[in-house]
Coordinates of C-alpha atoms in Angstrom, one line a residue:
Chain A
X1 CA 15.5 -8.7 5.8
X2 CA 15.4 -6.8 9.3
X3 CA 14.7 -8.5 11.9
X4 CA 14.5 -7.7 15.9
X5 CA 14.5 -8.9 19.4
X6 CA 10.8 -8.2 20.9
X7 CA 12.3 -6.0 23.5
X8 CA 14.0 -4.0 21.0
X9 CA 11.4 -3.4 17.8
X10 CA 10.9 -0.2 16.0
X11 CA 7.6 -1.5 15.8
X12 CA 5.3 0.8 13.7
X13 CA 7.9 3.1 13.4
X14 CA 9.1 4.0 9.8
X15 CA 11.8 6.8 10.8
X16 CA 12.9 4.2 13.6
X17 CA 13.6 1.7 11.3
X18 CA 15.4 4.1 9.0
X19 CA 17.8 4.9 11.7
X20 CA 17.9 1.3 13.2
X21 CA 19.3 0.3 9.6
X22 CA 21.3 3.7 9.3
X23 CA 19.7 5.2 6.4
X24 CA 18.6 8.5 8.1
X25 CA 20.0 11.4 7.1
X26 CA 22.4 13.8 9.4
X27 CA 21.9 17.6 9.4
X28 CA 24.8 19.4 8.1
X29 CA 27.4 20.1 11.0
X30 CA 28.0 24.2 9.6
X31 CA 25.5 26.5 8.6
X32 CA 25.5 26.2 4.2
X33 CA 27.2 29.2 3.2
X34 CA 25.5 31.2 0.5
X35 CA 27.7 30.2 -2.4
X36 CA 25.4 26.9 -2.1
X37 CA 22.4 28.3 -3.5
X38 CA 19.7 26.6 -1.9
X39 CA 16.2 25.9 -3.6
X40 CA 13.3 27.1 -1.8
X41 CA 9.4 26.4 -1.9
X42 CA 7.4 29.3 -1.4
X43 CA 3.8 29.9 -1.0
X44 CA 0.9 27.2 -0.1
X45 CA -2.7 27.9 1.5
X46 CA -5.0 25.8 2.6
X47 CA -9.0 26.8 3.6
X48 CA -11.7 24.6 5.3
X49 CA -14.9 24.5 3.0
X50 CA -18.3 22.9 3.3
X51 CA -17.1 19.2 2.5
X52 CA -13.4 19.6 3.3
X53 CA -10.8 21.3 3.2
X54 CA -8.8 22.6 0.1
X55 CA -5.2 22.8 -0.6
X56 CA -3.1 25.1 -2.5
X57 CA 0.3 25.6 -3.5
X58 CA 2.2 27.7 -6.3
X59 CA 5.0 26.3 -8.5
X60 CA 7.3 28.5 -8.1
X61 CA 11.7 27.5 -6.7
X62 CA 13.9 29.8 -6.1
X63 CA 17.5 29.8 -5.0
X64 CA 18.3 33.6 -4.3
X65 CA 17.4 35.7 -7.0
X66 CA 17.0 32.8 -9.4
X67 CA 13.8 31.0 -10.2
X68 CA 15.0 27.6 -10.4
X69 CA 12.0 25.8 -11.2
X70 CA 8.5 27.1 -12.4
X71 CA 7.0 23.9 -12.3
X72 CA 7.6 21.9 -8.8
X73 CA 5.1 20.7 -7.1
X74 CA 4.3 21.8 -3.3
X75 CA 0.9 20.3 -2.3
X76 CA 1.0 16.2 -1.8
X77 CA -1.6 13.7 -1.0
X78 CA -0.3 12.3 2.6
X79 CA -2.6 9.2 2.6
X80 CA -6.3 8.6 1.4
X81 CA -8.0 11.1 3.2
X82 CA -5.0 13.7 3.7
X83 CA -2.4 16.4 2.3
X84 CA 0.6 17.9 2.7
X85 CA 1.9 20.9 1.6
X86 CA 5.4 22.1 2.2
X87 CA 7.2 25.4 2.4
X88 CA 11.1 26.2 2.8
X89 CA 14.2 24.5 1.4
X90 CA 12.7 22.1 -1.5
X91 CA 15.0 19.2 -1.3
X92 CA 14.5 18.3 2.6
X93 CA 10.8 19.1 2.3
X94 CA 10.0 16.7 -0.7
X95 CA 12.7 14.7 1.7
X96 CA 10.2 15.3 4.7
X97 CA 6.8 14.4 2.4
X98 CA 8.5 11.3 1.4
X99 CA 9.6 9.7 4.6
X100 CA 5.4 11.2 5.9
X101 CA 4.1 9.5 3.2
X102 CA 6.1 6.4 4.2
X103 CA 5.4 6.4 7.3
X104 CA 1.5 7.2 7.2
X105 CA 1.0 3.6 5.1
X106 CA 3.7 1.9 6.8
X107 CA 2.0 2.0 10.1
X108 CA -1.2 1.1 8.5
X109 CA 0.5 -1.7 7.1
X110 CA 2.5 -3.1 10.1
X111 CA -0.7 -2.2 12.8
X112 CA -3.3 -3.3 10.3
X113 CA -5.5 0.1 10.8
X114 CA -4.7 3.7 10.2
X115 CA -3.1 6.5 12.1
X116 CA -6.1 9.0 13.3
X117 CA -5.9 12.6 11.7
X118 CA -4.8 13.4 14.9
X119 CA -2.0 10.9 14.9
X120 CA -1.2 12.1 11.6
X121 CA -0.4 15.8 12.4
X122 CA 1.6 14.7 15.7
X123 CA 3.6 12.6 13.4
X124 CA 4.5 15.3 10.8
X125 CA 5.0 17.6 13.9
X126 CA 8.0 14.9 15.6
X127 CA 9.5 15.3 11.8
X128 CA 9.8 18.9 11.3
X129 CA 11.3 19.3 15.1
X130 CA 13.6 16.2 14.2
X131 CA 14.6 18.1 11.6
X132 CA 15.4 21.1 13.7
X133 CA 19.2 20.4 13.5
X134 CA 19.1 20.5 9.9
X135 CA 16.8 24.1 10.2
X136 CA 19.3 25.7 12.4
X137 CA 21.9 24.9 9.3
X138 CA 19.6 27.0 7.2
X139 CA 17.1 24.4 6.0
X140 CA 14.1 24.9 7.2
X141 CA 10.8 23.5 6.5
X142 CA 7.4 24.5 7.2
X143 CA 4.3 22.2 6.1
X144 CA 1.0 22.9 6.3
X145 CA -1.3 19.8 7.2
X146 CA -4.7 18.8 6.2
X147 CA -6.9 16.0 6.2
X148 CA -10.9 14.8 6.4
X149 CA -11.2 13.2 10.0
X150 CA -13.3 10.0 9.3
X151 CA -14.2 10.1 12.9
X152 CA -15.6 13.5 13.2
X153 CA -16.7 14.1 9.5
X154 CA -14.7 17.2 9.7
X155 CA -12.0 18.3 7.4
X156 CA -9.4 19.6 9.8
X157 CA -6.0 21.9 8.9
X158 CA -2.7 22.2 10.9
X159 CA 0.5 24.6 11.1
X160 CA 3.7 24.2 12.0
X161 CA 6.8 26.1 13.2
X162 CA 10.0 25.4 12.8
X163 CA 10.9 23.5 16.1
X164 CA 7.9 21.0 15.4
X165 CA 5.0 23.4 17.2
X166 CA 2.1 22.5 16.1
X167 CA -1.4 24.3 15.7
X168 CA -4.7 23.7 14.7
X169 CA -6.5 26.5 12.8
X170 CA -10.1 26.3 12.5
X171 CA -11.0 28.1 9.1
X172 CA -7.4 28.5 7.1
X173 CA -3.7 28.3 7.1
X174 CA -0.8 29.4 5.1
X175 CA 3.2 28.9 5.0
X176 CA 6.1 30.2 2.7
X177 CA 7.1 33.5 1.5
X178 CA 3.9 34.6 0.1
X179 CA 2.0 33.4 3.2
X180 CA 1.5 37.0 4.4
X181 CA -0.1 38.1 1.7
X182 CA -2.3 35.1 1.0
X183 CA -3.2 34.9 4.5
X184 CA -4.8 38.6 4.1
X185 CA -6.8 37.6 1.1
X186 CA -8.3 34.5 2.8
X187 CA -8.8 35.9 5.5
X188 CA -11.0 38.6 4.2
X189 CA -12.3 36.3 1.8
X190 CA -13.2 33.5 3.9
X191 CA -16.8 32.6 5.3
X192 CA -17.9 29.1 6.8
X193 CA -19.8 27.1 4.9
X194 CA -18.2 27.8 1.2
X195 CA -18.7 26.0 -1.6
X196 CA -15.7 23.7 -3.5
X197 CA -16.3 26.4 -6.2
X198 CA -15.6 29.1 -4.0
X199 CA -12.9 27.9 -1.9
X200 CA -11.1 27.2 -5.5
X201 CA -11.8 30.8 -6.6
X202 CA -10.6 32.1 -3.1
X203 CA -6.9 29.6 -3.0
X204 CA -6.6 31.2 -6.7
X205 CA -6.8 34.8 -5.8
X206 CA -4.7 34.0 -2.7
X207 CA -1.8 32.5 -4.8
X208 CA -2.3 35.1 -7.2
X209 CA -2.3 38.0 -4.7
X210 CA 0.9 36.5 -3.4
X211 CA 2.7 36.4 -6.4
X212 CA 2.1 39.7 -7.3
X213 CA 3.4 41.0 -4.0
X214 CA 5.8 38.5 -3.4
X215 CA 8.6 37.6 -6.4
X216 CA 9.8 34.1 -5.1
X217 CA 5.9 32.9 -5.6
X218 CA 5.0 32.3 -9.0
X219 CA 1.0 33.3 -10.3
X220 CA -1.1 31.4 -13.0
X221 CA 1.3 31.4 -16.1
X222 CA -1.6 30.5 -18.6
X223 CA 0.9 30.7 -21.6
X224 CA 3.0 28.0 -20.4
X225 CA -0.2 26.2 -19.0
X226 CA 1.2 26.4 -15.7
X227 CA -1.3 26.5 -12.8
X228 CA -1.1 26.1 -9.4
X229 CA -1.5 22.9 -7.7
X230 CA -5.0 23.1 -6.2
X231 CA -6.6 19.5 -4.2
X232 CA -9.9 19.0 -2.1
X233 CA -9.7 16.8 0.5
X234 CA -13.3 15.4 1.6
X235 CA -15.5 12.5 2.6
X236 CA -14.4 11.3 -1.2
X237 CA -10.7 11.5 -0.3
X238 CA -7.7 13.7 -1.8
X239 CA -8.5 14.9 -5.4
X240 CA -6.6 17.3 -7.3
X241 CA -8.6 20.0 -9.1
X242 CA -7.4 19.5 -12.7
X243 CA -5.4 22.1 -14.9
X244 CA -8.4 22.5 -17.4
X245 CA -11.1 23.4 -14.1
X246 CA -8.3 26.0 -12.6
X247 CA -7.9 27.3 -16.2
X248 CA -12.1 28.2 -16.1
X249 CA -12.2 29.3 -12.8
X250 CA -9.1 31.7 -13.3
X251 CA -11.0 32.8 -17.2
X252 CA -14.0 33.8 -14.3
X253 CA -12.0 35.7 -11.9
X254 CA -12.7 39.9 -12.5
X255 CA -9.7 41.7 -13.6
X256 CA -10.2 42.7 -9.7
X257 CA -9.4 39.4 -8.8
X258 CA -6.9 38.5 -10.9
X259 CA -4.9 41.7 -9.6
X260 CA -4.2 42.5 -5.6
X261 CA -7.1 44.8 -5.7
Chain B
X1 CA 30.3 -34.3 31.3
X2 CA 28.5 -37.0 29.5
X3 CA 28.7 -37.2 25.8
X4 CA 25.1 -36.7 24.5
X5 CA 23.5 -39.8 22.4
X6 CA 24.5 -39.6 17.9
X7 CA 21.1 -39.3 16.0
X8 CA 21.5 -39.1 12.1
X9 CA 21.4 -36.3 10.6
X10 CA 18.9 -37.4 8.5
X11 CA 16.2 -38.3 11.6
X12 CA 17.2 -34.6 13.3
X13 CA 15.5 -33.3 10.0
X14 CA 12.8 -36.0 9.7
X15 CA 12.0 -34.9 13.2
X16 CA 11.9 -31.4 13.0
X17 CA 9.9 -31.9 9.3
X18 CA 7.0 -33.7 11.4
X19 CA 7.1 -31.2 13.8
X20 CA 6.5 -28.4 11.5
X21 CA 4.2 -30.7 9.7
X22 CA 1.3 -31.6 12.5
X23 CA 2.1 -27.9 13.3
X24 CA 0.9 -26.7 10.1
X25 CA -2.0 -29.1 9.8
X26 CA -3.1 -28.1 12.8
X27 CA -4.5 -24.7 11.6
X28 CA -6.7 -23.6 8.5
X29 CA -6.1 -23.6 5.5
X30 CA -5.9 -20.6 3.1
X31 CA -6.8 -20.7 -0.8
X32 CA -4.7 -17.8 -3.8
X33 CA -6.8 -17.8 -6.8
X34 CA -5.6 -16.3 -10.2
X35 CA -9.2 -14.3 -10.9
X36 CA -9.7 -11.8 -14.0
X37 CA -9.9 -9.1 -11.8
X38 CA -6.9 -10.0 -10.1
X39 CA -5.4 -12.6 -7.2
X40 CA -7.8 -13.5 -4.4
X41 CA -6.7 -14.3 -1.4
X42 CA -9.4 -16.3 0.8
X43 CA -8.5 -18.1 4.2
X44 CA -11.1 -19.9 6.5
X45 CA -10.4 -17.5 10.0
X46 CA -13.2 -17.0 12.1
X47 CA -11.9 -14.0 14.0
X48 CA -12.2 -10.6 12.1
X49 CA -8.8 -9.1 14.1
X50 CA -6.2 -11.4 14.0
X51 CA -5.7 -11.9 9.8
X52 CA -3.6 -14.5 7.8
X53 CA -4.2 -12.1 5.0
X54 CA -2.6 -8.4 4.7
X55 CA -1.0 -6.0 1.8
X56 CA 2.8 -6.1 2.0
X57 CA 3.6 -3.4 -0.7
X58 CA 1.8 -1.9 -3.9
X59 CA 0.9 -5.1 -5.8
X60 CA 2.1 -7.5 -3.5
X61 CA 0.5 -9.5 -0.6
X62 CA 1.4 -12.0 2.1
X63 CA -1.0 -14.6 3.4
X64 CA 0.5 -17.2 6.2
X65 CA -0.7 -20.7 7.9
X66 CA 0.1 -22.1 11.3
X67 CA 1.5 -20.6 14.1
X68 CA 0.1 -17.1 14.4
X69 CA 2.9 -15.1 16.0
X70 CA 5.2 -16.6 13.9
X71 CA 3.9 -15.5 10.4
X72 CA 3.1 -12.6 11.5
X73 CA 6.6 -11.7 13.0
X74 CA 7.8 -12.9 8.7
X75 CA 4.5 -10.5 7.7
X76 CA 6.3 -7.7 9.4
X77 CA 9.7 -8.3 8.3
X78 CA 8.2 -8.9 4.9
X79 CA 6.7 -4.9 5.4
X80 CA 9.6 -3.7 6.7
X81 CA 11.9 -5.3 3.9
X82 CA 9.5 -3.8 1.0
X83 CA 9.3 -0.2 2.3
X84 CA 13.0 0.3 2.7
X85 CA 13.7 -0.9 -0.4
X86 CA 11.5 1.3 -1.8
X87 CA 12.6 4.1 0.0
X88 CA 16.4 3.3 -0.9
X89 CA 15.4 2.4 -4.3
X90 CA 11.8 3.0 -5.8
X91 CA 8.7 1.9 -5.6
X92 CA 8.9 0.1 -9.1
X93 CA 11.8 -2.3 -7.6
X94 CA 10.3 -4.1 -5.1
X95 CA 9.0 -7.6 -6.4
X96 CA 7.7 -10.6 -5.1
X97 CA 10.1 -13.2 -6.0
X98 CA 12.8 -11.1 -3.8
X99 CA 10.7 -11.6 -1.1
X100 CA 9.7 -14.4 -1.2
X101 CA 14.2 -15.3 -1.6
X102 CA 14.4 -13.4 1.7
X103 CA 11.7 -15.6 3.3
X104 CA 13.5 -19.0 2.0
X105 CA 16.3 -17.4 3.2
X106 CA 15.0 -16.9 7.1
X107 CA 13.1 -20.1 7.1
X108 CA 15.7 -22.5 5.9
X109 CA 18.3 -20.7 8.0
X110 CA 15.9 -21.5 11.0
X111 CA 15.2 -25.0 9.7
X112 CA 18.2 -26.0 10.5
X113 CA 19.8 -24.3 12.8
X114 CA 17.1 -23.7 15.8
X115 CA 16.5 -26.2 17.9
X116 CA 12.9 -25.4 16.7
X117 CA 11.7 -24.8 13.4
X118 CA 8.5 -22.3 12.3
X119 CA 5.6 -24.2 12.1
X120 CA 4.6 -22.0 9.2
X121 CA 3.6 -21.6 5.3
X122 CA 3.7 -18.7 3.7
X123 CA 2.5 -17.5 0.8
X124 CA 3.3 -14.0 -1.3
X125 CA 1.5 -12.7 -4.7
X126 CA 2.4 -10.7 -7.1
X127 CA -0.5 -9.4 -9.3
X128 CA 0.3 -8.4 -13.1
X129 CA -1.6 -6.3 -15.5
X130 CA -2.6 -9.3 -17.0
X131 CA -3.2 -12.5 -15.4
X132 CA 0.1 -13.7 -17.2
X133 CA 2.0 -11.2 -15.1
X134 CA 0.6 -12.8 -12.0
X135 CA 3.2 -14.5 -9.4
X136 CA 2.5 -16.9 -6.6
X137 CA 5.1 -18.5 -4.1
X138 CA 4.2 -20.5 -1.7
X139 CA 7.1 -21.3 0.6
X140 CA 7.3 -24.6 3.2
X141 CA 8.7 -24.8 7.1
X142 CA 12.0 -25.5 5.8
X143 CA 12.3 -22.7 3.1
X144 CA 11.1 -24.3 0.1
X145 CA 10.2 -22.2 -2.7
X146 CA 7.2 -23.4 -4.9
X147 CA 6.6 -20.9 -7.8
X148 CA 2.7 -21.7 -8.1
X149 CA 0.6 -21.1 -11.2
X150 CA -3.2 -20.3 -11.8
X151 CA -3.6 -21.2 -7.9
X152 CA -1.9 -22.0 -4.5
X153 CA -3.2 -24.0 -0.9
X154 CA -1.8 -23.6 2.2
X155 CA -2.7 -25.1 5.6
X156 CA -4.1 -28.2 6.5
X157 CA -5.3 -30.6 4.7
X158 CA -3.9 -28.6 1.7
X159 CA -4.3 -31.4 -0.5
X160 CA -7.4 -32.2 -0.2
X161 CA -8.5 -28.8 -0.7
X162 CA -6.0 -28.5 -4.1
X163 CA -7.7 -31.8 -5.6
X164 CA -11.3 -29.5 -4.9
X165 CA -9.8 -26.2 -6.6
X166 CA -8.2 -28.1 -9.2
X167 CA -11.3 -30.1 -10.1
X168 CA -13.4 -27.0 -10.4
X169 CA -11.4 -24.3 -11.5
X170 CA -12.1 -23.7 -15.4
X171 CA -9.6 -21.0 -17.4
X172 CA -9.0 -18.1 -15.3
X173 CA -12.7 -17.1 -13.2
X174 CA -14.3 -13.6 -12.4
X175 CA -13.8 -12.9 -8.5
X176 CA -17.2 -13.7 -7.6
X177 CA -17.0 -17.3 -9.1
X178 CA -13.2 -17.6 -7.9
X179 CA -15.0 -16.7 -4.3
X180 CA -17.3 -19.4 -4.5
X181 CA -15.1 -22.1 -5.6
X182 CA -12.3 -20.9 -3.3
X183 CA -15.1 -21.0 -0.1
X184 CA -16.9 -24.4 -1.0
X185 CA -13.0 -25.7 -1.8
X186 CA -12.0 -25.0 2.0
X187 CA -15.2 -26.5 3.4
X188 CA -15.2 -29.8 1.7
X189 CA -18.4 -32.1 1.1
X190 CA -20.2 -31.5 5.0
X191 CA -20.2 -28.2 5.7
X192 CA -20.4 -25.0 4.4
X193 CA -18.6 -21.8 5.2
X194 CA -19.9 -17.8 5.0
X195 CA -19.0 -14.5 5.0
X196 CA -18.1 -14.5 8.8
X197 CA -15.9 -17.9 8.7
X198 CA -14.0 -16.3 5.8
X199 CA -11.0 -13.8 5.4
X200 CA -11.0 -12.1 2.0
X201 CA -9.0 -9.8 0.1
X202 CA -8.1 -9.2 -3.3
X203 CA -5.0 -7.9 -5.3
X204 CA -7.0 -5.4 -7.6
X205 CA -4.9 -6.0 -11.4
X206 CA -6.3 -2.2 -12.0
X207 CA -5.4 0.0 -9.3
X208 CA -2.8 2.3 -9.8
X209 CA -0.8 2.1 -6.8
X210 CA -2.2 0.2 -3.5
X211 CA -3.9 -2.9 -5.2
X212 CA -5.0 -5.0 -2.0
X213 CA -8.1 -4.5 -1.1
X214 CA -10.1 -6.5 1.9
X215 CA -13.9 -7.4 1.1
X216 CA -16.1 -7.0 3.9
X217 CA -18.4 -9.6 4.9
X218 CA -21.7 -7.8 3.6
X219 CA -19.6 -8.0 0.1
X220 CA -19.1 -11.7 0.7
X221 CA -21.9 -13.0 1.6
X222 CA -23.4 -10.9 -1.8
X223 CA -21.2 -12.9 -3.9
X224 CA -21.6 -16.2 -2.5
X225 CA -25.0 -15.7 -2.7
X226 CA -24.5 -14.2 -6.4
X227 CA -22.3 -17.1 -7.0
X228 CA -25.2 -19.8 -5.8
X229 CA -27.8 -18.7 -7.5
X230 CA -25.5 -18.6 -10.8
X231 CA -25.1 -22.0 -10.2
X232 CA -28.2 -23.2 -9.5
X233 CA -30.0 -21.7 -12.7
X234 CA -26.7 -23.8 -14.8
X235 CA -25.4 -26.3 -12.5
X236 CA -23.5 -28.1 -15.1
X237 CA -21.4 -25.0 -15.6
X238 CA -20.8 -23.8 -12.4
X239 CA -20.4 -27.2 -10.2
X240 CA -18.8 -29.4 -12.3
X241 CA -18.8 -32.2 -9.9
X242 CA -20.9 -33.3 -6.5
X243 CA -18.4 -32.1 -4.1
X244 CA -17.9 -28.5 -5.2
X245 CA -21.9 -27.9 -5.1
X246 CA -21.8 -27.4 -1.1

């Protein structure tokens, strides 16, 4: 069981503790070389709406020209009342949402309260410029952060770039590949004051914008029943919008929408 | 240099028993109650900030009697332990009885070899699916592990309080009954306790991940009151004897 002198605690500190017992993870001293195919996230989006915010992400990894997954998962519940989503090299980002996760409930745990929203998104930005090393190797990552602030009943969303620089957008976000793309259909799309209903509708055309334009982000595949992962996060908490729900709205998108008109 | 006086072995850990002992009984005591819903956890604490009573990991909880700093130094360890073993391993191997191995571990190590030992009891749950699955250790000054069943007391004048619980309790109770009996154990025949002298929280048997959840004093006070007037339309039922009704 660790244990510490009082002038020498990690206190709250998950990612202390992890290198105080030496499980942290180096980066890779050399750039990877491309005969290691690395697997990469691609496109997530994420929109404030009336209650909230929602989250979006497509399922699509692909190491080079190869789609290695068609089913991972990009878009994470961070605590209660927040989400991550993650772009860039898959294994440190699921990596990255781990140890975030961790440390979100750890701190509550060891202080007895939770982190603000605030304190939140500073944390995730010290992990993606800790991980800086490993991006300069070729790894980057690139989360997107949102969350309902309790204290301002607002839902809130944050950016990143790679050396941990952190920015808060006030009506939408996006990160990966695709991001282009789906950042032109939100943003044309977008009004304050949307509905759940059509901040799901607008994520869907994003995503399916992006993968049309974009081959490393994968659309709707409705005969595999694959759909992309779609949450709200509002005074209620993190929900994700279930497969059936995604598979209506999608039936009610025009052929218009359904294309990159 | 002067050679210092022998004492037995046996009155160095006598000594350092009592010590630990008048420690202990100096503070409140703390009541784990095997409920349907799942483990309560209800200590007498009349200050809403500094608890005896927080989550440790997904189904498992910590509660700890006497000397504040010091449980709550084993409370963080105890956090600390469970989250890096589920970070090296997973979430579905950390358990309680490890924990609470780790705890006999650091307590018996400081038993007897500080010059001072905790004045401490701790105690750490496991809920089940089922109240079968339930686990309770309640571990002494020294490092002694007691594997508890249906219900545990820790504190001061734990025994008293046990002989109360053990009089009333009846099969395994609903949490707002198990609230009742838990709050009229702690306060004896003379006085009576509410919502603002108690700490609360509950190991919830069907949540899916974080189980421990604290009940606010508003919900309290609702179930005591719930709870009395239950009781007082069967009070045969509900008070079994004179020294639970109060």
């Amino acid at each position: 069981m660790p244990s510490f002198a009082p002038g020498d605690d990690p206190g709250p500190d998950f990612g202390a503790l992890l290198r105080r017992v030496g499980l942290a993870v180096a980066p890779p001293a050399t750039p990877l070389g491309p005969e290691l195919a690395i697997t990469h996230g691609t496109t997530v989006v994420a929109t404030r709406y009336a209650d909230g915010v929602v989250m979006a992400g497509d399922r699509r990894a692909t190491s080079g020209n190869f789609i290695s997954h068609r089913s991972i998962e990009k878009v994470f519940p961070a605590d209660r009342w927040s989400g991550v989503a993650i772009a860039g090299a898959a294994g440190p980002a699921m990596e990255m949402v781990k140890s975030f996760q961790l440390q979100l409930e750890h701190y509550e745990k060891v202080e007895g309260s939770a982190l603000s929203l605030e304190g939140k998104a500073n944390q995730l930005s010290q992990m993606v410029r800790n991980h800086l090393p490993a991006a300069m190797q070729g790894l980057a990552v690139v989360p997107l952060f949102a969350g309902y602030d309790l204290r301002r009943e607002a839902g809130r969303l944050f950016q990143y770039d790679v050396t941990g620089g952190r920015y808060e957008e006030d009506d939408y976000a996006t990160s990966g590949s695709g991001g282009l793309h789906a950042a032109t259909v939100v943003k044309l799309g977008y009004r304050d004051g949307m509905s759940r209903i059509e901040a799901i509708d607008l994520v869907l055309k994003a995503i399916i914008t992006a993968a049309d334009e974009d081959s490393a982000t994968g659309g709707p595949d409705p005969a595999r029943g694959i759909w992309p992962v779609v949450a709200t996060i509002a005074v209620e908490g993190f929900e994700r919008v279930d497969d059936a729900e995604l598979a209506e709205r999608y039936a009610t998108l025009t052929p218009a929408g359904r294309s990159s008109s | 240099m002067s050679m210092p006086f022998y004492v037995a072995p046996e009155q160095v850990m006598k000594d350092r028993a009592d010590y630990a002992r008048k420690g202990i009984a100096r503070g409140r005591a703390l009541v784990a109650i095997q409920c349907a819903e799942g483990i309560l956890l209800c200590a007498e604490n009349p200050s809403s900030t500094l608890r005896k009573i927080a989550e440790i990991y997904d189904r498992i909880a910590f509660g700890g009697v006497g000397k504040y700093n010091e449980f709550d130094q084993m409370r963080i360890a105890g956090v600390r332990h469970a989250d890096l073993k589920g970070y090296s391993f997973s979430r579905e191997d950390v358990d309680a009885r490890s924990l609470a191995n780790q705890y006999a571990q650091i307590l018996g190590q400081i038993f007897t070899h500080e010059m001072k030992p905790m004045e401490v009891e701790i105690l750490v749950a496991e809920v089940g699916t089922e109240p079968a699955g339930d686990q309770i250790f309640h571990l002494l000054y020294d490092g002694t592990v007691i594997d508890e069943s249906a219900y545990a007391v820790l504190g001061g004048d734990a025994e008293a309080i046990s002989a109360r619980v053990d009089a009333s309790l009846d099969g395994t109770p609903d949490l707002t009954t198990g609230l009742a009996l838990a709050a009229s154990a702690l306060a004896g025949p003379e006085r009576t306790l509410g919502a603002a002298d108690l700490e609360v929280a509950v190991l919830d048997r069907m949540s899916v991940r974080r189980c421990f959840r604290r009940l606010d004093d508003a919900d309290v006070s609702e179930r005591l009151a719930a709870a009395g007037a239950a009781s007082a339309a069967a009070p045969d039922v509900a008070s079994p004897d004179a020294e639970s009704s109060g």
